[in-house]
XYZ file of C-alpha atoms in Angstrom:
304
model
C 134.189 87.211 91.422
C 134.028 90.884 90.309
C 135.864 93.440 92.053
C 133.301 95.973 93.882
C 135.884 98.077 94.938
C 136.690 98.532 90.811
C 133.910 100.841 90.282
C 132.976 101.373 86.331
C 129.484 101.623 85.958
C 126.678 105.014 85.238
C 126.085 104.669 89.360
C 129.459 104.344 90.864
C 129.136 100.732 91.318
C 131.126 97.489 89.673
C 129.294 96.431 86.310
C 129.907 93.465 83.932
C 129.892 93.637 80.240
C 125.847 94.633 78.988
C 124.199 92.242 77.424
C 123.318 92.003 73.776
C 119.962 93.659 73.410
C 120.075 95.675 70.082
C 118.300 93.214 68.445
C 115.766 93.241 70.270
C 112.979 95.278 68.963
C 110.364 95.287 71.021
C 111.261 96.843 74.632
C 110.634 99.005 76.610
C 114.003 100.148 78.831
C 114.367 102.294 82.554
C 110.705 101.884 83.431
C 110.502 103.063 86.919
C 108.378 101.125 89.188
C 108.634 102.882 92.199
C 110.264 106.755 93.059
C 112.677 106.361 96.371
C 116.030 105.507 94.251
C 117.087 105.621 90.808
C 117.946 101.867 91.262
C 113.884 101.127 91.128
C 113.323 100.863 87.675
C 113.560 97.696 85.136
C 113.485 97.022 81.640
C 111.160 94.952 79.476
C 111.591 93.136 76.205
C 108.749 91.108 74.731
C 108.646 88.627 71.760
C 108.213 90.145 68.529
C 104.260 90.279 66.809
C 101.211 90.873 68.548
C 100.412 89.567 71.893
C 98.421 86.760 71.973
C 95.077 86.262 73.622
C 95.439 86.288 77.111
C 98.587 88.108 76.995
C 102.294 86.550 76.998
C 103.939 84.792 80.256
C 106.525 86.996 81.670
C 110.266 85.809 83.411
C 111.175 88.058 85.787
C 114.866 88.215 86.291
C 117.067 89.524 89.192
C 120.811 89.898 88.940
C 123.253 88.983 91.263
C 126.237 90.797 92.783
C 126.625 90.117 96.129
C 123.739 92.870 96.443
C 125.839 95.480 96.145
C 126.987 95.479 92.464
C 125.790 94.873 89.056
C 123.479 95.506 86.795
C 120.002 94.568 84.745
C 121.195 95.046 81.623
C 124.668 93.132 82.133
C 125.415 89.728 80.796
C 123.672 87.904 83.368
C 120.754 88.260 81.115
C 121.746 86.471 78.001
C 120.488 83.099 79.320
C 117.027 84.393 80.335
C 117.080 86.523 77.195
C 117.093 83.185 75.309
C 113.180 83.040 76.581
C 111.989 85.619 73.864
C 112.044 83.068 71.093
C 109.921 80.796 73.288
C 107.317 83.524 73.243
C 107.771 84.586 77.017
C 108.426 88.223 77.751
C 111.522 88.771 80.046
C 112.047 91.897 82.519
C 115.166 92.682 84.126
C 115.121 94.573 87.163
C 117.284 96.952 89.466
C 116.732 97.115 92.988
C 118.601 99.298 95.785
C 121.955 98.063 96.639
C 123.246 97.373 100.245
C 125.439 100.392 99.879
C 122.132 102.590 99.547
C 119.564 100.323 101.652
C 119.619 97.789 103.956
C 117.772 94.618 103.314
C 114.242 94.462 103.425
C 114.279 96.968 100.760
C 115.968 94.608 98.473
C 112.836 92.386 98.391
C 110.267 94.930 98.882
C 112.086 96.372 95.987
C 111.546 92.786 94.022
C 108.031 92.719 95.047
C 106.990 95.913 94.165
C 108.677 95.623 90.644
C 106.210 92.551 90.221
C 102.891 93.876 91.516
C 104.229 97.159 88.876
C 104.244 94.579 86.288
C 100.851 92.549 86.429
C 99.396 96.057 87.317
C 100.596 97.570 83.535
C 99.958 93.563 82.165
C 97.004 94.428 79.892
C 99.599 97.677 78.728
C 102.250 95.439 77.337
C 100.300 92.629 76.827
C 101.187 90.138 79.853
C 99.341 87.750 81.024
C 99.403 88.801 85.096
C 98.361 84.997 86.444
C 101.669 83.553 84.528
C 104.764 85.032 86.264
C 107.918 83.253 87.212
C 111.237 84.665 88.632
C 114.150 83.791 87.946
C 118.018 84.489 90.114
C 121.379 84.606 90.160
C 123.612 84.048 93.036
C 122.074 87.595 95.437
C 119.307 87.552 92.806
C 118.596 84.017 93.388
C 118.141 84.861 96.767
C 115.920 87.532 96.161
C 114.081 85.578 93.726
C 114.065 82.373 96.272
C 112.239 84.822 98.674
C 109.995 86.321 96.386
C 108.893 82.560 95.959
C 108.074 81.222 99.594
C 107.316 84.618 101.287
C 104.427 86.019 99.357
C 101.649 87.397 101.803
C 104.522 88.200 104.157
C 104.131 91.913 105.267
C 107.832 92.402 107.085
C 108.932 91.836 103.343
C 106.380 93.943 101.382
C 105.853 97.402 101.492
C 102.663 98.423 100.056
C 102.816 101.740 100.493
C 105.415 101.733 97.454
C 103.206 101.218 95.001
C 100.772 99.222 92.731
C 99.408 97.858 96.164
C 96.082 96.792 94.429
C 98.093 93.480 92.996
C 99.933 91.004 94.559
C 103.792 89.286 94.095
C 102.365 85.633 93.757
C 105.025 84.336 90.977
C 103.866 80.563 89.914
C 107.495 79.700 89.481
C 111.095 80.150 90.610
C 114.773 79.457 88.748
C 117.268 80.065 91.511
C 120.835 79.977 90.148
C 123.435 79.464 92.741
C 121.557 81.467 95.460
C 122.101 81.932 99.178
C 119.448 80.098 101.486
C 120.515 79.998 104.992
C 123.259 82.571 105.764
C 124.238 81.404 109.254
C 125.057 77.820 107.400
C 127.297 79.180 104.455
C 130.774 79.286 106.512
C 129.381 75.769 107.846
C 128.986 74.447 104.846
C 132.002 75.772 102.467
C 134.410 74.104 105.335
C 132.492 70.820 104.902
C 133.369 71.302 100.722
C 136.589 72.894 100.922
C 135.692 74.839 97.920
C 136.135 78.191 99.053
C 137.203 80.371 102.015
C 134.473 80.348 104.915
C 134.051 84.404 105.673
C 130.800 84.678 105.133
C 130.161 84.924 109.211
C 132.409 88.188 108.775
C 131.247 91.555 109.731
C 132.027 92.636 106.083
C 130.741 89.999 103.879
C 128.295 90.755 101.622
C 125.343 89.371 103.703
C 126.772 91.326 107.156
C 126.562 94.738 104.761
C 123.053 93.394 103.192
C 121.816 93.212 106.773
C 123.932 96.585 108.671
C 125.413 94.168 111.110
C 126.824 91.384 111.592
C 125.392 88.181 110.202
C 126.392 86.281 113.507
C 124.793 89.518 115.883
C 121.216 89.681 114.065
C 119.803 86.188 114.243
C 116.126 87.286 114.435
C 116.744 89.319 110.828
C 118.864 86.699 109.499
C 115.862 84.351 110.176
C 113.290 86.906 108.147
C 116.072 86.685 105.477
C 116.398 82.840 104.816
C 113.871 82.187 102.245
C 113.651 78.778 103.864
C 111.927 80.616 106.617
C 108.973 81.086 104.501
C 108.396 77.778 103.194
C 104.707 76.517 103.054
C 102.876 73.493 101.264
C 101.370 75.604 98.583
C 105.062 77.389 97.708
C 105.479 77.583 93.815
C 107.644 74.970 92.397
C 111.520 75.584 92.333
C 114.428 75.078 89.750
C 117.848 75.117 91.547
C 121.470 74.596 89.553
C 124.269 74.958 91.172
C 127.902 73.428 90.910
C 129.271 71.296 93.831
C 132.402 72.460 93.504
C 130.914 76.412 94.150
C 133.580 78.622 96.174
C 130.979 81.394 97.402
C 127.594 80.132 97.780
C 128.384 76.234 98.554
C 126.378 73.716 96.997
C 124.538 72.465 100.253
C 122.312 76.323 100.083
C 120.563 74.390 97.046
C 120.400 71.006 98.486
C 119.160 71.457 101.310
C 116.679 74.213 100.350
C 115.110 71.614 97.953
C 114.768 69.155 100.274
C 113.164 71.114 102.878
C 110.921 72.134 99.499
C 109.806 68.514 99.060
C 109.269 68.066 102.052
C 107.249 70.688 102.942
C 105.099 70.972 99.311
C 106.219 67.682 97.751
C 108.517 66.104 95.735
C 107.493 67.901 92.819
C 107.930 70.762 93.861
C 111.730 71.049 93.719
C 113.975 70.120 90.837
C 117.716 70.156 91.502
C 120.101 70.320 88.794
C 123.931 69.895 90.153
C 126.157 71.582 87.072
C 129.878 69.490 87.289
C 133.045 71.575 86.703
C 131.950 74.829 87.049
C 132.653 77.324 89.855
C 130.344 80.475 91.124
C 128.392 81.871 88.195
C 130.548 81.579 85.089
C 130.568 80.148 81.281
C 129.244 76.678 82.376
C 126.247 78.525 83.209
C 125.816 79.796 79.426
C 126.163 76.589 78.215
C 122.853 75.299 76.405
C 121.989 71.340 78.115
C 122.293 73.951 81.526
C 120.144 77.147 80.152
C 117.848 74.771 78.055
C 116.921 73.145 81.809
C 115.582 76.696 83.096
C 113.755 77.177 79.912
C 112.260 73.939 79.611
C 111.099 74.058 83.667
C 110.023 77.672 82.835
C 107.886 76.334 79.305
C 106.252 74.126 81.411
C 105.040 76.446 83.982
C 104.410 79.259 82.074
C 103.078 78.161 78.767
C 100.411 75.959 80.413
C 97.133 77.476 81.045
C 96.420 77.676 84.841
């Protein structure tokens, strides 16, 4: 896992490699969708030619980190990148970092980047009613939430912008995402994959939260995208590898059954990835991307 205490990037925070986006031609880069932090702004790359009628469907994609690291632009985005050429625009977006903000501004952050988006749609030429979102590891979290908790007003703030629209997304691809912190530790010693510290007044969700995981139960709760589940929740792509040493594999597993359950058996696709770890190569490999973008074709590129 990256080193946040390795600093390298424009912000004073750990940053992987950028993407390749040179080639890309059509984009539009640091579009600022709200004014609080320089972290609230997102890039957005469309397929080359003219829009079609009705606009193209848009990925929205949300980088992990651990929340407090990372960027838009890094190589997280190659896979969803890989979207363009099935004529689906992709934006990558920034939100405020634990370091800065303490969570809900992550996902009001998330939310108001979408409601920016379908409120410029007819600018760029989206089509507003065909949004998905898409995560890795924090940003499959944040993406996971975006999905079941739309309507919810402890995690939207209005009042930062393009409040005439709303965050509805009509699909989510969570990669290796957190679901139920107060399970984690619970459920790495029951894989033996990794070490159980996510209970720890440090980890990354303690510092997402202020305090510790195990001493705000009632926030934690508000966090858990599980929380938020209801029968008409947008269907779900999770991947994950069983063998994951930071966000074990039983986040995904779970959270998709308690998806079926809920909104039916459609409604949540689980891929397990074998040999692989957290994140990683196996993740750029193309029978795992070509998953996500088939699941995303089919929700996107039909008509609603």
């Amino acid at each position: 896992m990256a080193d946040p205490n390795s600093p390298n990037g424009p912000n004073g925070i750990y940053v992987l490699p950028f993407a390749d986006i040179e080639h890309i031609a059509n984009k539009h880069l640091d579009m600022a969708y709200a004014s609080t932090s320089e972290f609230q702004k997102l890039d957005l790359y469309l397929p080359e030619g003219e829009a079609p009628i009705g606009g193209w469907p848009l990925l929205v994609f949300v980088h992990g980190g651990a929340w407090m690291m990372c960027d838009k632009r890094d190589i997280q985005l190659n896979p969803p990148l890989r979207l363009l050429k099935e004529e689906i625009a992709v934006a990558s977006i920034n939100y405020r970092l634990s370091s800065e903000a303490k969570f809900p501004a992550q996902i009001h952050d998330v939310k108001t980047a979408l409601r920016c988006l379908k409120a410029r749609a007819r600018e760029f030429g989206i089509a507003k009613d065909r949004v998905a979102i898409w995560g890795a590891s924090a940003g499959a979290h944040l993406a996971a939430l975006a999905g079941t908790s739309a309507g919810v007003s402890l995690l939207e703030d209005l009042s930062t912008g393009w409040a005439e629209e709303d965050a509805r997304v009509r699909a989510v691809v969570s990669w290796f995402g957190p679901t139920n912190f107060l399970k984690m530790d619970l459920h790495l010693s029951q894989t033996r994959a990794g070490d159980p510290d996510h209970n720890d007044a440090q980890s990354p969700e303690s510092k997402l939260l202020g305090i510790p995981i195990t001493e705000a139960r009632a926030m934690v709760h508000a966090a858990n995208p599980e929380t938020w589940i209801t029968p008409d929740c947008p269907p779900f792509l999770f991947q994950h590898a069983p063998n994951d040493p930071i966000v074990p594999v039983q986040q995904s597993i779970l959270f998709a059954d308690l998806i079926s359950r809920t909104a039916g058996p459609d409604r949540a696709i689980l891929h397990l990835v074998e040999n692989a770890g957290h994140a990683g190569p196996e993740f750029e490999r193309d029978d795992v991307v070509d998953k996500s973008i088939d699941f995303l074709r089919d929700h996107l590129l039909a008509k609603a």
